Coordinates of C-alpha atoms in Angstrom, one line a residue:
M291 CA -21.0 -17.4 6.1
G292 CA -23.3 -15.1 6.3
R293 CA -23.8 -12.2 9.1
N294 CA -25.4 -13.8 12.8
P295 CA -28.9 -12.4 12.7
H296 CA -28.9 -11.7 15.9
T297 CA -26.8 -9.0 16.2
D298 CA -27.4 -5.2 18.0
P299 CA -25.8 -3.4 15.5
Q300 CA -26.1 -0.2 18.0
H301 CA -23.6 -1.0 20.4
Y302 CA -20.8 -1.4 17.6
A303 CA -18.7 -0.1 14.5
T304 CA -19.6 -1.5 11.8
P305 CA -16.9 -0.1 9.5
Q306 CA -14.8 -2.4 12.1
R307 CA -17.2 -5.2 11.2
L308 CA -17.2 -5.6 15.3
V309 CA -20.5 -7.2 15.7
G310 CA -22.9 -7.7 18.8
P311 CA -24.5 -10.4 20.4
P312 CA -27.6 -12.1 20.4
A313 CA -30.8 -9.0 21.0
T314 CA -32.3 -11.0 23.6
S315 CA -32.3 -13.7 25.4
A316 CA -35.1 -15.6 23.4
S317 CA -33.2 -15.6 20.3
A318 CA -30.4 -16.9 22.1
Q319 CA -32.3 -19.8 23.5
T320 CA -33.9 -20.6 19.5
G321 CA -31.9 -19.8 17.6
L322 CA -28.9 -21.1 19.0
V323 CA -25.4 -19.0 17.4
N324 CA -23.5 -21.3 16.6
Y325 CA -19.4 -20.8 15.6
D326 CA -16.8 -22.8 15.1
Y327 CA -14.5 -21.5 17.5
V328 CA -15.2 -19.2 20.4
I329 CA -11.8 -16.5 22.0
V330 CA -12.5 -14.9 25.6
G331 CA -10.6 -11.9 25.4
A332 CA -9.2 -10.3 22.8
G333 CA -5.7 -9.3 24.0
A334 CA -2.7 -10.0 23.0
A335 CA -3.6 -14.1 22.2
G336 CA -6.7 -13.9 21.7
C337 CA -6.2 -10.9 18.5
V338 CA -3.4 -13.2 17.4
L339 CA -5.3 -16.4 17.3
A340 CA -8.7 -14.7 15.9
N341 CA -6.4 -13.9 13.2
K342 CA -4.8 -17.0 12.9
L343 CA -8.5 -19.3 13.2
S344 CA -9.8 -17.3 10.9
A345 CA -7.4 -17.5 8.0
D346 CA -9.0 -20.5 7.4
K347 CA -12.3 -19.8 5.1
N348 CA -14.3 -23.6 6.1
V349 CA -14.6 -21.7 10.0
S350 CA -15.8 -19.4 11.7
V351 CA -14.5 -17.3 14.8
L352 CA -15.9 -15.3 17.3
L353 CA -13.8 -13.0 19.8
L354 CA -16.0 -11.8 22.5
E355 CA -14.3 -9.0 24.0
A356 CA -15.2 -7.4 28.0
G357 CA -13.6 -3.2 26.9
S358 CA -13.9 -0.9 23.5
D359 CA -12.3 -0.5 20.4
N360 CA -9.1 0.5 19.6
T361 CA -8.9 2.4 17.1
K362 CA -11.2 4.9 19.2
V363 CA -8.6 5.6 21.2
F364 CA -5.9 8.5 20.9
E365 CA -4.3 7.4 24.3
S366 CA -3.3 4.3 22.9
K367 CA -2.0 5.0 19.3
V368 CA 0.2 8.1 20.8
P369 CA 3.0 5.8 22.6
M370 CA 4.3 8.4 25.1
L371 CA 0.9 8.6 26.4
F372 CA 0.0 5.5 27.2
S373 CA -0.3 6.2 31.8
K374 CA -3.3 8.6 30.5
L375 CA -5.3 5.6 29.8
F376 CA -4.7 4.8 33.3
H377 CA -7.7 4.3 36.1
T378 CA -10.5 5.2 32.4
Q379 CA -12.8 2.9 30.4
N380 CA -9.7 1.5 28.7
D381 CA -8.2 0.1 32.3
W382 CA -9.4 -3.0 34.1
D383 CA -8.7 -0.6 37.0
Y384 CA -7.9 -3.2 40.2
Y385 CA -6.1 -3.4 43.4
T386 CA -4.1 -5.8 45.4
V387 CA -5.8 -6.4 48.9
E388 CA -3.5 -5.0 51.5
Q389 CA 0.6 -6.1 51.0
A390 CA 1.9 -7.2 54.6
E391 CA 5.7 -7.1 53.6
L392 CA 4.6 -3.4 51.9
A393 CA 3.7 -1.4 54.5
N394 CA 0.3 -3.7 54.1
R395 CA -0.4 -1.1 50.6
R396 CA -3.0 -1.5 48.9
L397 CA -1.1 -2.0 45.0
Y398 CA -2.3 -1.2 41.2
W399 CA -2.6 -3.2 38.7
P400 CA -3.6 -1.0 35.1
R401 CA -4.8 -4.4 32.9
G402 CA -6.2 -3.2 29.8
K403 CA -10.0 -3.8 28.8
V404 CA -10.0 -2.7 25.1
L405 CA -8.9 -5.1 22.0
G406 CA -5.1 -5.0 22.3
G407 CA -5.2 -5.9 26.0
S408 CA -2.3 -4.6 27.3
S409 CA -0.5 -4.2 24.4
S410 CA -3.1 -1.5 23.4
L411 CA -2.3 0.4 27.1
N412 CA 1.0 -0.3 28.6
A413 CA 4.7 0.2 27.4
M414 CA 5.9 -1.0 24.1
M415 CA 8.5 -2.7 25.1
Y416 CA 8.9 -5.4 22.7
H417 CA 11.4 -8.3 24.3
H418 CA 12.2 -12.0 24.1
C419 CA 13.0 -12.2 27.2
S420 CA 16.0 -15.0 27.8
S421 CA 15.9 -18.1 25.9
T422 CA 16.8 -20.5 29.1
D423 CA 13.4 -19.0 29.8
F424 CA 11.5 -21.1 28.0
D425 CA 14.2 -24.0 28.0
E426 CA 13.5 -24.2 32.0
W427 CA 10.0 -24.6 30.7
A428 CA 10.7 -27.4 28.3
S429 CA 13.1 -29.2 30.9
V430 CA 12.9 -28.7 34.7
H431 CA 8.4 -28.0 34.0
G432 CA 7.6 -30.7 31.2
C433 CA 6.0 -28.3 28.7
K434 CA 8.3 -30.1 26.2
G435 CA 7.0 -28.0 22.7
W436 CA 7.9 -24.5 24.2
S437 CA 11.2 -23.9 24.6
Y438 CA 13.0 -21.2 23.1
D439 CA 14.1 -23.1 19.7
D440 CA 10.4 -23.9 19.1
L441 CA 9.1 -20.6 19.9
A442 CA 12.2 -19.0 17.6
P443 CA 10.6 -19.3 14.4
H444 CA 6.9 -17.9 15.8
F445 CA 8.8 -14.7 16.5
R446 CA 10.6 -14.1 13.1
I447 CA 7.1 -15.0 10.9
M448 CA 5.3 -12.3 13.0
E449 CA 7.6 -9.2 13.1
K450 CA 7.9 -6.6 10.7
F451 CA 11.8 -5.4 11.9
T452 CA 12.6 -1.5 10.9
H453 CA 16.1 -0.9 10.5
N454 CA 16.5 2.6 12.1
P455 CA 20.6 3.4 10.8
N456 CA 21.4 6.0 13.7
R457 CA 21.0 3.0 16.4
P458 CA 24.6 -0.1 16.4
P459 CA 24.7 -2.6 14.1
I460 CA 23.0 -5.9 14.7
N461 CA 22.9 -8.9 13.3
R462 CA 19.6 -8.6 11.2
Q463 CA 19.1 -12.8 11.0
H464 CA 17.3 -12.9 14.0
R465 CA 14.5 -10.1 12.9
G466 CA 11.9 -10.7 10.8
R467 CA 11.1 -8.4 7.8
L468 CA 8.0 -10.1 6.6
G469 CA 5.2 -10.2 9.7
Q470 CA 2.5 -8.5 10.1
W471 CA 3.5 -6.7 14.1
N472 CA 6.2 -3.5 13.2
T473 CA 9.0 -3.5 15.3
G474 CA 11.9 -1.2 15.9
Y475 CA 13.6 1.1 18.0
S476 CA 12.0 4.2 19.1
W477 CA 12.5 8.0 19.9
L478 CA 15.8 8.4 22.5
S479 CA 16.4 11.3 25.0
E480 CA 19.8 12.4 25.2
V481 CA 19.9 12.3 28.9
V482 CA 20.2 8.3 27.8
E483 CA 21.5 7.5 24.9
K484 CA 24.6 9.9 26.1
G485 CA 24.0 9.5 30.6
F486 CA 22.6 6.5 31.5
L487 CA 24.2 4.0 29.0
P488 CA 27.7 5.5 29.4
A489 CA 27.5 5.0 33.3
C490 CA 26.7 1.4 33.3
E491 CA 29.5 0.2 31.3
E492 CA 31.6 2.8 34.0
A493 CA 29.5 0.4 36.3
D494 CA 31.0 -2.7 34.2
I495 CA 27.4 -3.3 32.4
P496 CA 28.5 -4.0 29.1
P497 CA 26.2 -3.6 26.0
N498 CA 24.0 -6.0 24.4
P499 CA 23.2 -4.1 20.8
D500 CA 20.4 -6.2 20.8
I501 CA 18.7 -8.8 23.4
N502 CA 16.3 -10.2 21.3
S503 CA 18.0 -13.4 19.9
R504 CA 19.2 -16.7 21.7
E505 CA 22.5 -14.9 22.9
G506 CA 20.0 -13.4 25.1
T507 CA 19.4 -10.6 27.4
M508 CA 22.2 -9.5 29.6
G509 CA 24.1 -6.8 29.6
V510 CA 22.3 -2.7 29.0
T511 CA 20.4 -2.2 25.5
R512 CA 18.5 0.3 23.8
F513 CA 14.5 -1.4 23.7
Q514 CA 13.2 -2.4 20.6
T515 CA 10.0 -1.4 20.4
F516 CA 6.8 -1.9 18.8
I517 CA 5.8 1.0 17.7
D518 CA 5.4 1.5 14.3
P519 CA 7.5 3.8 11.5
K520 CA 4.4 6.1 11.2
G521 CA 4.9 6.3 15.1
Q522 CA 2.3 5.0 16.5
R523 CA 2.0 1.8 18.7
A524 CA 1.8 -1.3 17.2
S525 CA -0.3 -2.9 19.5
L526 CA -1.5 -6.6 19.3
A527 CA -5.2 -5.9 17.8
T528 CA -3.5 -2.4 15.6
A529 CA -1.1 -6.0 13.8
F530 CA -3.5 -8.3 13.6
L531 CA -6.7 -7.3 13.8
T532 CA -6.5 -5.2 11.0
P533 CA -9.4 -4.1 8.1
E534 CA -8.6 -6.0 6.2
V535 CA -8.5 -9.6 8.1
L536 CA -11.8 -7.6 10.3
A537 CA -13.1 -7.5 7.1
R538 CA -13.2 -12.0 6.5
P539 CA -16.4 -13.3 6.5
N540 CA -15.8 -15.9 9.2
L541 CA -14.4 -13.7 11.8
Y542 CA -16.8 -12.0 14.8
V543 CA -15.7 -9.5 16.9
A544 CA -18.3 -8.7 19.6
C545 CA -17.3 -5.3 22.3
N546 CA -18.7 -4.9 25.8
A547 CA -19.1 -8.2 26.1
Y548 CA -18.4 -9.8 29.5
V549 CA -17.9 -13.0 29.8
T550 CA -20.0 -14.9 33.5
R551 CA -19.2 -18.5 32.9
I552 CA -18.3 -21.5 29.9
L553 CA -20.8 -23.7 29.2
F554 CA -20.2 -27.7 28.9
D555 CA -22.1 -30.7 28.3
Q556 CA -22.3 -33.5 31.7
I557 CA -24.6 -35.8 29.9
T558 CA -23.0 -36.7 26.3
N559 CA -19.6 -37.8 28.5
P560 CA -20.3 -37.1 32.1
R561 CA -17.4 -37.8 33.2
E562 CA -15.3 -35.8 31.4
P563 CA -17.5 -32.3 30.3
R564 CA -17.1 -30.9 26.9
A565 CA -16.9 -27.1 26.0
I566 CA -20.1 -26.0 24.4
G567 CA -19.9 -21.7 24.6
V568 CA -20.5 -19.8 27.1
E569 CA -22.9 -17.4 28.5
F570 CA -22.2 -13.2 28.6
Q571 CA -23.5 -10.5 29.8
M572 CA -24.0 -6.8 28.6
A573 CA -24.0 -4.7 32.2
R574 CA -24.4 -6.4 35.4
G575 CA -28.2 -6.7 35.9
G576 CA -29.0 -6.9 32.6
P577 CA -30.0 -9.6 30.0
R578 CA -27.8 -13.0 30.1
F579 CA -27.3 -14.3 26.1
E580 CA -25.1 -17.9 24.9
V581 CA -23.7 -18.5 21.9
H582 CA -22.4 -21.9 21.6
A583 CA -18.4 -23.1 19.9
R584 CA -18.7 -26.3 17.4
R585 CA -15.2 -26.8 18.2
E586 CA -13.6 -25.3 20.7
V587 CA -13.7 -22.4 23.4
V588 CA -10.4 -21.0 23.6
L589 CA -10.1 -18.9 26.9
S590 CA -7.2 -15.7 26.6
A591 CA -9.0 -13.2 29.0
G592 CA -5.5 -12.7 31.1
T593 CA -3.5 -13.6 34.2
V594 CA -6.4 -12.6 36.1
N595 CA -9.6 -12.5 34.1
T596 CA -8.6 -16.4 33.1
P597 CA -9.4 -18.3 36.7
Q598 CA -12.0 -15.8 37.0
T599 CA -13.6 -16.9 34.4
L600 CA -12.7 -21.0 35.4
L601 CA -13.5 -20.7 38.7
L602 CA -16.9 -18.8 38.0
S603 CA -17.1 -21.6 35.5
G604 CA -16.4 -24.9 37.5
I605 CA -13.3 -25.0 36.9
G606 CA -11.3 -25.0 40.4
P607 CA -10.0 -25.5 43.8
A608 CA -13.0 -27.5 45.3
D609 CA -13.1 -25.7 48.5
E610 CA -14.0 -22.6 47.7
L611 CA -16.3 -23.4 44.4
K612 CA -18.4 -24.9 47.0
A613 CA -18.0 -22.1 49.4
H614 CA -19.5 -19.0 47.1
G615 CA -22.8 -21.8 46.0
I616 CA -20.8 -22.8 42.6
P617 CA -21.5 -26.4 41.4
V618 CA -17.5 -28.0 40.2
I619 CA -17.5 -29.7 36.3
Q620 CA -13.8 -30.1 37.4
A621 CA -12.1 -29.9 40.6
N622 CA -8.4 -28.8 40.3
D623 CA -6.2 -26.7 42.9
A624 CA -4.1 -25.0 40.8
V625 CA -6.9 -22.6 39.6
G626 CA -5.7 -18.9 40.3
R627 CA -2.6 -19.9 42.3
N628 CA 0.9 -20.2 41.4
M629 CA 0.9 -16.6 40.6
K630 CA 4.2 -14.8 40.5
D631 CA 4.8 -10.6 39.3
H632 CA 7.6 -8.2 38.6
L633 CA 7.9 -5.9 41.3
C634 CA 9.8 -2.8 40.6
T635 CA 11.0 -1.8 44.3
T636 CA 11.4 2.2 45.0
P637 CA 12.5 3.9 42.0
V638 CA 16.0 5.3 42.0
I639 CA 14.9 9.1 41.0
G640 CA 17.9 12.1 40.0
K641 CA 16.9 16.1 39.3
A642 CA 17.0 16.3 35.7
K643 CA 19.0 19.8 34.5
R644 CA 16.6 22.0 32.4
G645 CA 15.8 20.5 28.7
A646 CA 17.3 16.5 29.6
S647 CA 13.9 15.6 30.8
L648 CA 11.2 14.8 29.2
D649 CA 8.2 15.9 32.2
Y650 CA 7.7 18.4 30.3
L651 CA 5.0 16.6 27.6
G652 CA 3.3 16.4 30.8
D653 CA 2.0 20.1 31.4
G654 CA -0.4 20.7 28.1
L655 CA 0.8 24.8 27.1
N656 CA 4.5 22.9 27.2
A657 CA 3.8 20.5 24.5
L658 CA 1.7 21.5 22.4
P659 CA 5.0 21.4 20.0
A660 CA 5.5 17.8 20.6
L661 CA 1.5 16.9 20.3
A662 CA 1.8 18.6 16.4
R663 CA 5.2 17.0 15.3
W664 CA 4.1 14.0 16.1
M665 CA 0.7 14.9 14.6
L666 CA 2.8 15.6 11.3
T667 CA 5.2 13.5 11.0
G668 CA 4.9 10.6 13.2
G669 CA 8.4 11.2 15.1
G670 CA 9.6 13.5 17.9
P671 CA 9.3 13.0 21.6
L672 CA 5.9 11.9 22.2
T673 CA 7.0 8.2 20.0
S674 CA 9.6 8.0 23.5
N675 CA 8.2 3.8 25.1
V676 CA 9.1 6.0 28.2
G677 CA 11.2 2.9 29.6
E678 CA 13.8 3.5 26.8
A679 CA 16.8 1.6 27.6
A680 CA 17.3 -0.7 30.5
A681 CA 19.8 -2.5 31.8
F682 CA 20.1 -7.2 32.7
I683 CA 22.9 -7.9 35.6
R684 CA 22.9 -11.3 37.5
T685 CA 22.5 -9.8 41.3
T686 CA 25.1 -12.9 42.2
D687 CA 27.8 -10.9 40.2
Y688 CA 27.7 -7.7 43.2
N689 CA 29.2 -7.8 46.3
F690 CA 28.2 -4.6 48.5
P691 CA 29.9 -5.1 51.5
Q692 CA 26.6 -2.8 53.1
T693 CA 24.4 -6.2 51.9
V694 CA 24.1 -8.3 54.8
N695 CA 22.3 -11.3 53.3
A696 CA 23.8 -12.3 49.8
P697 CA 20.8 -13.0 46.5
K698 CA 20.7 -17.0 46.0
D699 CA 21.1 -17.6 41.8
N700 CA 16.6 -17.8 41.0
A701 CA 17.7 -17.4 37.4
S702 CA 16.5 -18.8 34.7
G703 CA 20.3 -20.5 33.2
A704 CA 24.2 -18.9 34.0
N705 CA 23.7 -16.5 31.1
A706 CA 20.7 -15.5 32.5
P707 CA 19.5 -11.8 34.7
D708 CA 17.3 -11.9 37.4
I709 CA 17.0 -7.5 37.6
E710 CA 15.6 -5.4 35.0
I711 CA 16.9 -2.1 35.8
I712 CA 15.3 0.8 33.3
S713 CA 15.5 4.2 32.8
A714 CA 12.7 6.5 31.7
P715 CA 13.2 9.9 31.5
I716 CA 10.7 11.2 33.8
A717 CA 9.0 11.7 37.5
F718 CA 7.5 7.6 36.5
I719 CA 7.2 7.4 40.6
H720 CA 4.0 5.1 41.0
H721 CA 3.2 5.1 38.0
G722 CA 4.0 8.0 36.2
E723 CA 0.6 10.1 39.0
E724 CA 2.9 11.3 41.8
R725 CA 5.2 14.5 40.7
P726 CA 8.1 15.7 43.0
A727 CA 6.3 18.0 45.0
D728 CA 9.1 21.5 44.4
G729 CA 7.7 20.6 40.5
S730 CA 11.6 19.6 39.0
S731 CA 12.0 17.9 36.2
V732 CA 13.2 14.4 37.2
F733 CA 15.7 11.5 35.6
T734 CA 14.1 8.0 37.0
L735 CA 16.0 4.8 37.5
V736 CA 13.5 1.4 38.1
P737 CA 14.8 -2.0 39.7
I738 CA 12.6 -5.0 39.1
G739 CA 13.1 -8.2 40.1
L740 CA 13.1 -10.0 37.0
R741 CA 12.9 -13.8 39.5
P742 CA 10.6 -13.8 41.9
Q743 CA 10.3 -17.1 44.3
S744 CA 6.7 -15.0 46.2
H745 CA 3.7 -16.7 44.2
G746 CA 0.2 -15.7 44.7
T747 CA -3.4 -15.6 44.3
V748 CA -6.5 -14.9 41.9
T749 CA -9.9 -15.7 43.7
L750 CA -13.5 -14.9 43.7
K751 CA -14.9 -12.3 45.5
S752 CA -18.1 -13.5 44.4
R753 CA -20.2 -15.3 41.5
D754 CA -20.7 -11.8 39.9
V755 CA -18.6 -11.7 37.1
F756 CA -18.4 -7.6 37.4
D757 CA -17.2 -7.9 41.6
P758 CA -13.3 -8.1 40.3
P759 CA -11.3 -10.9 41.7
V760 CA -9.1 -10.9 45.1
I761 CA -5.8 -10.2 43.8
D762 CA -2.7 -10.9 46.4
P763 CA 0.4 -11.3 45.1
K764 CA 2.0 -12.1 48.5
Y765 CA 5.0 -9.6 47.5
L766 CA 8.0 -10.4 49.6
S767 CA 6.6 -13.2 51.3
D768 CA 9.0 -16.4 50.0
E769 CA 11.0 -18.0 52.5
G770 CA 14.2 -16.9 53.0
S771 CA 13.5 -13.2 51.9
N772 CA 15.6 -13.8 48.6
D773 CA 13.3 -11.5 46.7
R774 CA 13.8 -8.5 49.1
N775 CA 17.5 -9.5 49.2
V776 CA 17.8 -9.3 44.7
L777 CA 16.2 -6.0 45.0
L778 CA 18.8 -4.4 47.3
V779 CA 21.4 -5.6 45.4
G780 CA 19.3 -4.0 42.1
L781 CA 18.9 -1.0 44.3
R782 CA 22.9 -0.3 45.5
V783 CA 23.4 -0.9 41.3
C784 CA 20.7 1.9 41.3
I785 CA 22.6 4.1 42.9
K786 CA 26.2 2.9 41.6
I787 CA 24.9 3.9 38.1
I788 CA 23.3 7.4 39.0
H789 CA 26.3 8.4 40.5
S790 CA 28.5 8.0 37.5
P791 CA 30.4 10.9 36.0
A792 CA 28.3 10.0 32.7
F793 CA 25.4 10.7 34.4
Q794 CA 26.0 12.9 36.7
K795 CA 26.4 15.9 33.8
Y796 CA 22.3 15.5 33.6
F797 CA 21.5 16.3 36.8
E798 CA 21.2 19.2 39.1
A799 CA 23.2 19.2 42.4
V800 CA 20.4 18.8 45.0
P801 CA 20.2 19.2 48.4
V802 CA 22.2 16.3 50.1
N803 CA 19.8 15.1 52.6
D804 CA 19.7 11.9 55.1
D805 CA 16.3 11.9 54.8
P806 CA 14.7 7.9 54.0
T807 CA 11.2 9.8 52.5
S808 CA 13.1 12.6 50.7
Y809 CA 11.8 12.1 46.8
W810 CA 16.0 12.7 45.6
W811 CA 17.5 9.8 48.8
P812 CA 18.9 8.2 48.6
Y813 CA 21.1 9.2 45.2
S814 CA 20.6 12.9 47.6
S815 CA 22.3 10.5 50.6
S816 CA 25.3 12.8 52.1
N817 CA 27.2 8.6 51.5
P818 CA 25.6 6.2 49.8
D819 CA 28.2 3.9 50.8
N820 CA 26.6 4.0 54.3
I821 CA 23.2 3.6 53.9
T822 CA 21.7 0.1 55.7
D823 CA 19.4 -2.6 53.9
E824 CA 17.4 -1.6 56.6
Q825 CA 16.7 1.9 55.4
L826 CA 16.7 0.5 51.4
L827 CA 13.8 -1.9 53.1
R828 CA 12.3 0.7 54.9
F829 CA 12.4 2.5 51.4
M830 CA 10.9 0.0 49.4
D831 CA 8.1 -0.8 51.7
A832 CA 6.8 2.5 51.0
K833 CA 7.3 2.6 47.0
A834 CA 7.1 -0.5 45.6
F835 CA 5.3 -0.9 43.1
T836 CA 3.8 -3.6 39.8
L837 CA 5.6 -4.0 36.4
Y838 CA 2.6 -4.9 35.3
H839 CA 3.9 -8.7 34.4
P840 CA 2.0 -11.2 36.4
V841 CA 2.0 -15.1 35.5
G842 CA 0.9 -18.3 36.2
T843 CA -2.7 -18.9 37.2
A844 CA -3.8 -21.1 34.5
R845 CA 0.4 -22.6 33.9
M846 CA 1.1 -25.1 31.1
G847 CA 1.8 -28.8 32.8
P848 CA 1.6 -32.6 32.2
S849 CA 0.1 -33.0 35.2
P850 CA -3.4 -31.9 36.9
E851 CA -1.5 -32.6 40.3
N852 CA 0.3 -29.0 40.3
S853 CA -1.1 -27.4 36.2
V854 CA -4.3 -25.9 34.7
V855 CA -3.2 -27.1 31.1
D856 CA -1.6 -29.8 29.4
T857 CA 1.5 -28.7 27.0
E858 CA -1.5 -28.2 23.9
C859 CA -3.3 -25.5 26.4
R860 CA -6.3 -28.2 26.6
V861 CA -7.3 -27.3 30.2
H862 CA -7.3 -31.5 32.3
G863 CA -10.4 -32.6 32.7
V864 CA -12.7 -31.2 30.3
R865 CA -12.6 -31.6 26.1
G866 CA -13.0 -28.8 23.9
L867 CA -11.3 -25.6 26.3
R868 CA -8.0 -23.9 26.1
V869 CA -5.9 -21.0 27.1
M870 CA -3.5 -19.2 25.8
D871 CA -2.5 -16.1 28.2
A872 CA 0.0 -15.3 30.5
S873 CA -1.8 -17.3 32.8
V874 CA -0.2 -20.7 31.4
F875 CA 3.2 -19.4 31.6
P876 CA 4.7 -21.9 34.3
E877 CA 7.1 -20.1 35.3
Q878 CA 7.6 -15.9 35.2
I879 CA 10.5 -15.7 32.5
S880 CA 12.3 -12.8 33.1
G881 CA 11.8 -9.9 31.4
H882 CA 7.9 -8.1 29.4
P883 CA 6.0 -10.9 28.1
T884 CA 4.2 -9.0 25.4
A885 CA 6.2 -10.6 22.3
P886 CA 6.2 -14.3 24.7
I887 CA 2.4 -14.4 24.5
A888 CA 1.8 -13.9 20.5
A889 CA 5.0 -16.0 19.6
M890 CA 3.0 -18.6 22.2
A891 CA -1.1 -18.1 20.0
A892 CA 0.9 -18.0 17.1
K893 CA 2.3 -21.4 18.0
L894 CA -1.2 -22.7 19.4
G895 CA -3.0 -21.5 16.5
E896 CA -0.9 -23.8 14.0
M897 CA -0.6 -26.4 16.3
M898 CA -5.3 -26.0 16.3
N899 CA -5.0 -25.9 12.7
V900 CA -2.6 -28.7 11.7
G901 CA -5.0 -30.9 14.0
R902 CA -8.1 -30.6 12.2
G903 CA -6.0 -30.8 8.8
A904 CA -6.1 -27.7 7.8
P905 CA -4.0 -26.7 5.1
V906 CA -0.3 -24.7 5.7
A907 CA -1.3 -22.0 3.9
A908 CA -3.4 -20.7 7.1
R909 CA 0.0 -20.2 8.4
L910 CA 0.4 -16.6 9.8

């Protein structure tokens, strides 16, 4: 099809063929702009779906994104600089409500507001997670067709893995080589390679050279990342919205478009309304535009914005919709519920010796040589993923006599973890925004609860899409406090690792300190074995933060009684509307979600192509 004449190209970068919305509401009404598919949200899933669906030249696809063009954002290209994007125009800059179990603190939630979504904003861990996570989806939650074996071919076909001869050998039959998405092993600091990794082995955590296979995640590993051979971030936008893909005459990508609601035909079949398009604005108080979808609308706005859009469109708990004066299109009590997030408890930090930490890169002058190296060669410490390695463990394997309440096993399988310990050769305190008062260089260990039982909500603040929704993860609120017990064991394992002989040679001696408010406690405690649960819990309450992995607010399942979409990601009770992003996860996974989201989007795109009889050549 030809170019849409109702465009305002001044808002968009024409070389990338990013096109604008209808110029006026009048033109939108009189010259109804139609596409076969309208995708809401150009995050990880939206980028893959836009690529997948537009591969069939016989259909037209419009991809709407509230953020801007990722190719203009330098900090998104340099791996080490990702935290510089926090609190910028490329970040939704969300905050939770006060968390009763975390000293009534409001926690900051960075979320990508740019093409590629959070795959353009966060660290670049490429992780399949545990195979039993997805097998649990199929066997326990009734999501047949979404087991690990169902997703594994999509992981492989999307991936373009670059071998690194300086890393331990792996079985490359598990890695894809011909896909669009660059993965591999990036920069590894000496303190990680020769300190953290052997320290984990001294703590009886075995090495695992490749956590991205059916064998699973357990053990300590060097992260595989989505950083390309040129040392640049390979987000889902750079991988799947390439200049060649954006040049397709049937694909339209519009930035700065805030979808206010999904439009429904309620007349043809009142019992089952059909999604026929969306309404959006470009600024608060600005004109509203409409675009129509001949086939389907796909909502890929993420765990926060997807339920917000559904609620604004009249799909959700009837009482909440009525309270905001929103007509009920389809009542569904699961919309915005069942949210689970990965909570990081307090980071355990050590005072690194001069040169052992990468904290010097935070100083503009000291970072200049590294920046010059990156720009000239695509190498050096700026290609660090920050989280360079991690240990995946089961807390039930540990018995600390100081811990009063042993955690229960909530992992997805016998060989699946419930704690991840990320190692970072920098001071990653409060998302990297806080530095030790004495200006010291730092090494950080961060324990993360992977299988939380606490679950929260996303609800509406108002009917205005420009008002952020109310985010309440209800951290550590699970009955029996098992989430706390898991994190307590994780903290104690971190203390054990950081005191190991292999690690100690990289740290400066710090004064013995039993003050839980000190940066160096509990590392500098006079006797770590005497630290009580109560002390660690106070430490946790003051410092815990999110690892940016909320899921489940439009969960998948066979029944509308406890889910939002069916096993083909179609919203229960309406036609022509699907959801694909982390909000559809029926249960939290034990790791990093970017790769699973991408594989799921590829699988859904193939299902949609096959469903309409598209040729196999349209596959990714």
